[in-house]
Amino acid sequence: MRPNLLYAVDDNANDAAARETVSQSLDEQMMRRCLALATESSAQREYPFGAVVARNGEIIAEATNRVARDCDVTRHAEVVAMAEAQRRLGNTDLNGCTLYTNVEPCALCSYAIREARLARVVFALRSPVMGGFSRWNILNDRDLSAAIPHVFLPPPEVVPGILAEEADTALRQAAPVVWAFIRANGLLLVEPRDIVPEAKQRTRASTSLLRWLTRALRLTLSDRFGRGRRKT
């Protein structure tokens, strides 16, 4: 008996749609945690930014901005969250993890994201002036992985615009003065994910083999030197 290809195609489409729905629901859940952290950050007299590092739907680390608290301009929420995740995992390699943040990572954070090898980056508000995705093409820069494949993975999947309107409202309520300044200078934009160009997103299937091969090379070569991997 010939298989019913129409049903098979429909089943596959339904499965893909179901996975997409679950993924978006999880992304929204994590993003709302970022919004709560951003509110906490503002209450601590920091800029209203929050970040979460998660893997397989579980939060590994989360952080608010700590620039003022630590007197260190590099202590952005994303950097602090990644550092804590690396400490907890005992490994600088965050491959397989997703970074969530209410605002597009800046150039500083974006380079750290690439070196930490995160698989996905999800943010709400786009940053056309300081963003490492919109202004500088760091998150999507394939030259890094092409030139140094044993250090840098191919670009992470980037999912912009998750809960953008909600993030903008939360920012306005948590830090109205900061929000007004940001709006007046066009520093952050509210753009739903469906209108953000998709050309910068990575196709997972096309890079899966390369990720596997370069991981083997990293584990035997580069990760033995200068990356502080904990023995297991």
PDB file of C-alpha atoms in Angstrom:
ATOM      1  CA  MET A   1       0.000   0.000   0.000  1.00  0.00           C
ATOM      2  CA  ARG A   2       1.308   3.424  -0.955  1.00  0.00           C
ATOM      3  CA  PRO A   3       1.757   5.788   1.974  1.00  0.00           C
ATOM      4  CA  ASN A   4      -0.605   8.716   2.188  1.00  0.00           C
ATOM      5  CA  LEU A   5       1.874  11.457   1.444  1.00  0.00           C
ATOM      6  CA  LEU A   6      -0.684  14.218   1.971  1.00  0.00           C
ATOM      7  CA  TYR A   7      -1.280  13.086   5.540  1.00  0.00           C
ATOM      8  CA  ALA A   8       2.451  12.660   6.111  1.00  0.00           C
ATOM      9  CA  VAL A   9       3.122  16.206   4.953  1.00  0.00           C
ATOM     10  CA  ASP A  10       0.281  17.519   7.088  1.00  0.00           C
ATOM     11  CA  ASP A  11       1.606  15.668  10.134  1.00  0.00           C
ATOM     12  CA  ASN A  12       5.081  17.082   9.615  1.00  0.00           C
ATOM     13  CA  ALA A  13       3.671  20.578   9.191  1.00  0.00           C
ATOM     14  CA  ASN A  14       1.597  20.199  12.343  1.00  0.00           C
ATOM     15  CA  ASP A  15       4.611  18.959  14.294  1.00  0.00           C
ATOM     16  CA  ALA A  16       6.704  21.886  13.076  1.00  0.00           C
ATOM     17  CA  ALA A  17       3.954  24.341  13.968  1.00  0.00           C
ATOM     18  CA  ALA A  18       3.600  22.791  17.426  1.00  0.00           C
ATOM     19  CA  ARG A  19       7.364  23.057  18.047  1.00  0.00           C
ATOM     20  CA  GLU A  20       7.336  26.682  16.910  1.00  0.00           C
ATOM     21  CA  THR A  21       4.447  27.463  19.259  1.00  0.00           C
ATOM     22  CA  VAL A  22       6.221  25.833  22.220  1.00  0.00           C
ATOM     23  CA  SER A  23       9.464  27.643  21.394  1.00  0.00           C
ATOM     24  CA  GLN A  24       7.760  31.017  21.146  1.00  0.00           C
ATOM     25  CA  SER A  25       5.860  30.412  24.389  1.00  0.00           C
ATOM     26  CA  LEU A  26       9.129  29.587  26.174  1.00  0.00           C
ATOM     27  CA  ASP A  27      10.829  32.623  24.653  1.00  0.00           C
ATOM     28  CA  GLU A  28       8.027  34.846  25.895  1.00  0.00           C
ATOM     29  CA  GLN A  29       8.204  33.314  29.374  1.00  0.00           C
ATOM     30  CA  MET A  30      11.948  33.960  29.561  1.00  0.00           C
ATOM     31  CA  MET A  31      11.536  37.456  28.158  1.00  0.00           C
ATOM     32  CA  ARG A  32       9.029  38.343  30.853  1.00  0.00           C
ATOM     33  CA  ARG A  33      11.634  37.296  33.403  1.00  0.00           C
ATOM     34  CA  CYS A  34      14.049  39.721  31.706  1.00  0.00           C
ATOM     35  CA  LEU A  35      11.469  42.490  32.008  1.00  0.00           C
ATOM     36  CA  ALA A  36      11.113  41.787  35.729  1.00  0.00           C
ATOM     37  CA  LEU A  37      14.894  41.885  36.117  1.00  0.00           C
ATOM     38  CA  ALA A  38      15.040  45.169  34.207  1.00  0.00           C
ATOM     39  CA  THR A  39      12.550  46.648  36.664  1.00  0.00           C
ATOM     40  CA  GLU A  40      14.718  45.415  39.556  1.00  0.00           C
ATOM     41  CA  SER A  41      17.760  46.939  37.888  1.00  0.00           C
ATOM     42  CA  SER A  42      16.081  50.332  37.705  1.00  0.00           C
ATOM     43  CA  ALA A  43      15.128  50.093  41.390  1.00  0.00           C
ATOM     44  CA  GLN A  44      18.825  49.511  42.128  1.00  0.00           C
ATOM     45  CA  ARG A  45      19.646  52.802  40.336  1.00  0.00           C
ATOM     46  CA  GLU A  46      21.092  50.958  37.371  1.00  0.00           C
ATOM     47  CA  TYR A  47      20.003  51.167  33.751  1.00  0.00           C
ATOM     48  CA  PRO A  48      16.838  49.070  33.286  1.00  0.00           C
ATOM     49  CA  PHE A  49      18.302  46.026  31.611  1.00  0.00           C
ATOM     50  CA  GLY A  50      17.974  42.341  32.521  1.00  0.00           C
ATOM     51  CA  ALA A  51      19.326  39.128  31.037  1.00  0.00           C
ATOM     52  CA  VAL A  52      18.781  35.384  31.400  1.00  0.00           C
ATOM     53  CA  VAL A  53      20.860  32.429  30.220  1.00  0.00           C
ATOM     54  CA  ALA A  54      18.814  29.254  29.785  1.00  0.00           C
ATOM     55  CA  ARG A  55      19.342  25.761  28.437  1.00  0.00           C
ATOM     56  CA  ASN A  56      16.610  23.243  27.598  1.00  0.00           C
ATOM     57  CA  GLY A  57      14.022  25.562  29.087  1.00  0.00           C
ATOM     58  CA  GLU A  58      15.782  25.914  32.452  1.00  0.00           C
ATOM     59  CA  ILE A  59      17.363  29.109  33.736  1.00  0.00           C
ATOM     60  CA  ILE A  60      21.062  28.673  34.455  1.00  0.00           C
ATOM     61  CA  ALA A  61      21.813  32.277  35.391  1.00  0.00           C
ATOM     62  CA  GLU A  62      20.168  35.684  35.383  1.00  0.00           C
ATOM     63  CA  ALA A  63      21.379  39.203  36.065  1.00  0.00           C
ATOM     64  CA  THR A  64      20.615  42.883  36.179  1.00  0.00           C
ATOM     65  CA  ASN A  65      22.986  45.641  35.129  1.00  0.00           C
ATOM     66  CA  ARG A  66      25.811  46.094  37.672  1.00  0.00           C
ATOM     67  CA  VAL A  67      27.799  48.958  36.185  1.00  0.00           C
ATOM     68  CA  ALA A  68      27.096  51.441  38.984  1.00  0.00           C
ATOM     69  CA  ARG A  69      27.190  48.838  41.757  1.00  0.00           C
ATOM     70  CA  ASP A  70      30.550  47.412  40.688  1.00  0.00           C
ATOM     71  CA  CYS A  71      32.015  50.674  39.307  1.00  0.00           C
ATOM     72  CA  ASP A  72      32.779  48.766  36.118  1.00  0.00           C
ATOM     73  CA  VAL A  73      31.461  49.823  32.710  1.00  0.00           C
ATOM     74  CA  THR A  74      31.732  46.246  31.396  1.00  0.00           C
ATOM     75  CA  ARG A  75      29.222  44.835  33.889  1.00  0.00           C
ATOM     76  CA  HIS A  76      26.286  44.815  31.508  1.00  0.00           C
ATOM     77  CA  ALA A  77      23.431  42.464  32.390  1.00  0.00           C
ATOM     78  CA  GLU A  78      24.272  40.115  29.514  1.00  0.00           C
ATOM     79  CA  VAL A  79      27.945  39.870  30.472  1.00  0.00           C
ATOM     80  CA  VAL A  80      27.128  39.301  34.143  1.00  0.00           C
ATOM     81  CA  ALA A  81      24.590  36.582  33.276  1.00  0.00           C
ATOM     82  CA  MET A  82      27.017  34.813  30.938  1.00  0.00           C
ATOM     83  CA  ALA A  83      29.828  34.934  33.494  1.00  0.00           C
ATOM     84  CA  GLU A  84      27.561  33.430  36.146  1.00  0.00           C
ATOM     85  CA  ALA A  85      26.389  30.708  33.753  1.00  0.00           C
ATOM     86  CA  GLN A  86      29.986  29.829  32.919  1.00  0.00           C
ATOM     87  CA  ARG A  87      30.858  29.679  36.600  1.00  0.00           C
ATOM     88  CA  ARG A  88      27.928  27.401  37.402  1.00  0.00           C
ATOM     89  CA  LEU A  89      28.588  25.096  34.462  1.00  0.00           C
ATOM     90  CA  GLY A  90      32.329  25.082  35.048  1.00  0.00           C
ATOM     91  CA  ASN A  91      32.918  25.800  31.380  1.00  0.00           C
ATOM     92  CA  THR A  92      33.376  28.912  29.271  1.00  0.00           C
ATOM     93  CA  ASP A  93      31.568  27.169  26.409  1.00  0.00           C
ATOM     94  CA  LEU A  94      27.824  28.001  26.520  1.00  0.00           C
ATOM     95  CA  ASN A  95      27.011  26.085  23.352  1.00  0.00           C
ATOM     96  CA  GLY A  96      23.395  24.924  23.512  1.00  0.00           C
ATOM     97  CA  CYS A  97      22.340  27.875  25.677  1.00  0.00           C
ATOM     98  CA  THR A  98      20.079  30.809  24.859  1.00  0.00           C
ATOM     99  CA  LEU A  99      20.647  34.363  26.029  1.00  0.00           C
ATOM    100  CA  TYR A 100      17.514  36.421  26.641  1.00  0.00           C
ATOM    101  CA  THR A 101      17.652  40.175  27.152  1.00  0.00           C
ATOM    102  CA  ASN A 102      15.097  42.964  27.019  1.00  0.00           C
ATOM    103  CA  VAL A 103      17.341  45.106  24.806  1.00  0.00           C
ATOM    104  CA  GLU A 104      19.500  44.103  21.837  1.00  0.00           C
ATOM    105  CA  PRO A 105      23.040  43.354  23.075  1.00  0.00           C
ATOM    106  CA  CYS A 106      25.580  46.088  22.398  1.00  0.00           C
ATOM    107  CA  ALA A 107      28.837  45.496  20.535  1.00  0.00           C
ATOM    108  CA  LEU A 108      30.697  44.638  23.763  1.00  0.00           C
ATOM    109  CA  CYS A 109      28.126  42.045  24.805  1.00  0.00           C
ATOM    110  CA  SER A 110      27.776  40.684  21.283  1.00  0.00           C
ATOM    111  CA  TYR A 111      31.453  39.858  21.005  1.00  0.00           C
ATOM    112  CA  ALA A 112      31.325  38.119  24.382  1.00  0.00           C
ATOM    113  CA  ILE A 113      28.290  36.172  23.144  1.00  0.00           C
ATOM    114  CA  ARG A 114      30.217  34.984  20.106  1.00  0.00           C
ATOM    115  CA  GLU A 115      33.245  33.924  22.143  1.00  0.00           C
ATOM    116  CA  ALA A 116      31.012  32.161  24.693  1.00  0.00           C
ATOM    117  CA  ARG A 117      29.430  30.272  21.753  1.00  0.00           C
ATOM    118  CA  LEU A 118      25.786  30.693  22.667  1.00  0.00           C
ATOM    119  CA  ALA A 119      23.368  28.997  20.294  1.00  0.00           C
ATOM    120  CA  ARG A 120      20.567  31.578  20.382  1.00  0.00           C
ATOM    121  CA  VAL A 121      20.063  35.229  21.249  1.00  0.00           C
ATOM    122  CA  VAL A 122      16.539  36.508  21.924  1.00  0.00           C
ATOM    123  CA  PHE A 123      15.806  40.167  22.554  1.00  0.00           C
ATOM    124  CA  ALA A 124      12.831  42.540  22.619  1.00  0.00           C
ATOM    125  CA  LEU A 125      13.886  46.078  21.685  1.00  0.00           C
ATOM    126  CA  ARG A 126      16.180  46.789  18.765  1.00  0.00           C
ATOM    127  CA  SER A 127      19.171  49.097  19.236  1.00  0.00           C
ATOM    128  CA  PRO A 128      20.003  50.840  15.919  1.00  0.00           C
ATOM    129  CA  VAL A 129      22.707  53.039  17.481  1.00  0.00           C
ATOM    130  CA  MET A 130      24.614  50.633  19.749  1.00  0.00           C
ATOM    131  CA  GLY A 131      23.378  47.171  18.789  1.00  0.00           C
ATOM    132  CA  GLY A 132      25.702  44.329  17.928  1.00  0.00           C
ATOM    133  CA  PHE A 133      23.094  43.018  15.483  1.00  0.00           C
ATOM    134  CA  SER A 134      21.449  46.116  14.001  1.00  0.00           C
ATOM    135  CA  ARG A 135      24.341  48.608  13.986  1.00  0.00           C
ATOM    136  CA  TRP A 136      27.396  46.353  13.902  1.00  0.00           C
ATOM    137  CA  ASN A 137      27.106  42.902  12.413  1.00  0.00           C
ATOM    138  CA  ILE A 138      28.880  41.076  15.226  1.00  0.00           C
ATOM    139  CA  LEU A 139      26.229  38.495  16.098  1.00  0.00           C
ATOM    140  CA  ASN A 140      25.885  37.535  12.441  1.00  0.00           C
ATOM    141  CA  ASP A 141      29.525  37.915  11.407  1.00  0.00           C
ATOM    142  CA  ARG A 142      30.502  34.694   9.656  1.00  0.00           C
ATOM    143  CA  ASP A 143      34.080  35.844   9.093  1.00  0.00           C
ATOM    144  CA  LEU A 144      34.853  35.142  12.764  1.00  0.00           C
ATOM    145  CA  SER A 145      33.935  31.472  12.506  1.00  0.00           C
ATOM    146  CA  ALA A 146      35.420  31.146   9.025  1.00  0.00           C
ATOM    147  CA  ALA A 147      38.785  32.565  10.070  1.00  0.00           C
ATOM    148  CA  ILE A 148      39.013  30.924  13.513  1.00  0.00           C
ATOM    149  CA  PRO A 149      36.598  27.949  13.493  1.00  0.00           C
ATOM    150  CA  HIS A 150      38.285  26.312  16.486  1.00  0.00           C
ATOM    151  CA  VAL A 151      37.371  29.343  18.620  1.00  0.00           C
ATOM    152  CA  PHE A 152      34.164  30.765  17.156  1.00  0.00           C
ATOM    153  CA  LEU A 153      31.058  28.841  16.198  1.00  0.00           C
ATOM    154  CA  PRO A 154      28.916  29.930  13.257  1.00  0.00           C
ATOM    155  CA  PRO A 155      26.624  32.863  14.167  1.00  0.00           C
ATOM    156  CA  PRO A 156      23.920  32.176  16.732  1.00  0.00           C
ATOM    157  CA  GLU A 157      20.270  32.165  15.816  1.00  0.00           C
ATOM    158  CA  VAL A 158      18.961  35.656  16.525  1.00  0.00           C
ATOM    159  CA  VAL A 159      15.307  36.160  17.449  1.00  0.00           C
ATOM    160  CA  PRO A 160      14.479  39.879  17.688  1.00  0.00           C
ATOM    161  CA  GLY A 161      11.253  41.614  18.646  1.00  0.00           C
ATOM    162  CA  ILE A 162       9.925  39.151  21.232  1.00  0.00           C
ATOM    163  CA  LEU A 163       7.366  41.039  23.364  1.00  0.00           C
ATOM    164  CA  ALA A 164       8.696  44.333  21.987  1.00  0.00           C
ATOM    165  CA  GLU A 165       5.607  46.367  22.883  1.00  0.00           C
ATOM    166  CA  GLU A 166       5.484  44.868  26.367  1.00  0.00           C
ATOM    167  CA  ALA A 167       9.192  45.564  26.855  1.00  0.00           C
ATOM    168  CA  ASP A 168       8.750  49.187  25.813  1.00  0.00           C
ATOM    169  CA  THR A 169       5.862  49.609  28.266  1.00  0.00           C
ATOM    170  CA  ALA A 170       7.858  48.005  31.076  1.00  0.00           C
ATOM    171  CA  LEU A 171      10.808  50.296  30.355  1.00  0.00           C
ATOM    172  CA  ARG A 172       8.581  53.377  30.398  1.00  0.00           C
ATOM    173  CA  GLN A 173       7.034  52.373  33.724  1.00  0.00           C
ATOM    174  CA  ALA A 174      10.304  51.363  35.400  1.00  0.00           C
ATOM    175  CA  ALA A 175      12.414  54.313  34.259  1.00  0.00           C
ATOM    176  CA  PRO A 176      10.310  57.061  32.665  1.00  0.00           C
ATOM    177  CA  VAL A 177      13.165  59.570  32.442  1.00  0.00           C
ATOM    178  CA  VAL A 178      15.500  57.053  30.826  1.00  0.00           C
ATOM    179  CA  TRP A 179      12.706  55.938  28.510  1.00  0.00           C
ATOM    180  CA  ALA A 180      12.010  59.516  27.414  1.00  0.00           C
ATOM    181  CA  PHE A 181      15.703  60.113  26.690  1.00  0.00           C
ATOM    182  CA  ILE A 182      15.944  56.855  24.733  1.00  0.00           C
ATOM    183  CA  ARG A 183      12.856  57.677  22.676  1.00  0.00           C
ATOM    184  CA  ALA A 184      13.956  61.255  21.997  1.00  0.00           C
ATOM    185  CA  ASN A 185      17.307  60.065  20.646  1.00  0.00           C
ATOM    186  CA  GLY A 186      16.029  56.998  18.779  1.00  0.00           C
ATOM    187  CA  LEU A 187      18.261  54.658  20.771  1.00  0.00           C
ATOM    188  CA  LEU A 188      15.760  51.800  20.985  1.00  0.00           C
ATOM    189  CA  LEU A 189      13.042  50.774  18.552  1.00  0.00           C
ATOM    190  CA  VAL A 190       9.896  48.719  18.972  1.00  0.00           C
ATOM    191  CA  GLU A 191       9.750  46.313  16.059  1.00  0.00           C
ATOM    192  CA  PRO A 192       7.732  43.071  16.184  1.00  0.00           C
ATOM    193  CA  ARG A 193       9.772  40.043  15.133  1.00  0.00           C
ATOM    194  CA  ASP A 194       7.790  39.557  11.908  1.00  0.00           C
ATOM    195  CA  ILE A 195       9.085  42.805  10.393  1.00  0.00           C
ATOM    196  CA  VAL A 196      12.725  42.426  11.380  1.00  0.00           C
ATOM    197  CA  PRO A 197      14.808  41.133   8.431  1.00  0.00           C
ATOM    198  CA  GLU A 198      15.355  37.394   8.602  1.00  0.00           C
ATOM    199  CA  ALA A 199      18.480  37.419   6.463  1.00  0.00           C
ATOM    200  CA  LYS A 200      20.664  37.728   9.565  1.00  0.00           C
ATOM    201  CA  GLN A 201      19.279  34.600  11.185  1.00  0.00           C
ATOM    202  CA  ARG A 202      21.238  31.378  11.035  1.00  0.00           C
ATOM    203  CA  THR A 203      19.855  28.288   9.378  1.00  0.00           C
ATOM    204  CA  ARG A 204      20.498  25.536  11.914  1.00  0.00           C
ATOM    205  CA  ALA A 205      20.540  22.638   9.484  1.00  0.00           C
ATOM    206  CA  SER A 206      23.265  24.155   7.315  1.00  0.00           C
ATOM    207  CA  THR A 207      25.637  24.574  10.247  1.00  0.00           C
ATOM    208  CA  SER A 208      25.003  21.465  12.317  1.00  0.00           C
ATOM    209  CA  LEU A 209      27.826  19.438  10.725  1.00  0.00           C
ATOM    210  CA  LEU A 210      30.248  22.351  10.974  1.00  0.00           C
ATOM    211  CA  ARG A 211      29.337  22.820  14.645  1.00  0.00           C
ATOM    212  CA  TRP A 212      30.019  19.148  15.332  1.00  0.00           C
ATOM    213  CA  LEU A 213      33.392  19.180  13.549  1.00  0.00           C
ATOM    214  CA  THR A 214      34.605  22.415  15.116  1.00  0.00           C
ATOM    215  CA  ARG A 215      33.479  21.271  18.561  1.00  0.00           C
ATOM    216  CA  ALA A 216      35.701  18.210  18.238  1.00  0.00           C
ATOM    217  CA  LEU A 217      38.607  20.451  17.244  1.00  0.00           C
ATOM    218  CA  ARG A 218      37.974  22.865  20.111  1.00  0.00           C
ATOM    219  CA  LEU A 219      37.818  20.147  22.730  1.00  0.00           C
ATOM    220  CA  THR A 220      41.149  18.721  21.634  1.00  0.00           C
ATOM    221  CA  LEU A 221      42.991  21.958  20.935  1.00  0.00           C
ATOM    222  CA  SER A 222      41.840  25.472  21.792  1.00  0.00           C
ATOM    223  CA  ASP A 223      39.812  24.687  24.898  1.00  0.00           C
ATOM    224  CA  ARG A 224      42.883  23.244  26.600  1.00  0.00           C
ATOM    225  CA  PHE A 225      44.531  26.665  26.619  1.00  0.00           C
ATOM    226  CA  GLY A 226      43.290  29.936  28.010  1.00  0.00           C
ATOM    227  CA  ARG A 227      39.590  29.174  28.457  1.00  0.00           C
ATOM    228  CA  GLY A 228      39.514  27.819  32.001  1.00  0.00           C
ATOM    229  CA  ARG A 229      37.515  24.676  31.361  1.00  0.00           C
ATOM    230  CA  ARG A 230      36.901  22.739  34.539  1.00  0.00           C
ATOM    231  CA  LYS A 231      37.842  19.092  34.483  1.00  0.00           C
ATOM    232  CA  THR A 232      34.905  16.690  34.729  1.00  0.00           C
TER     233      THR A 232
END
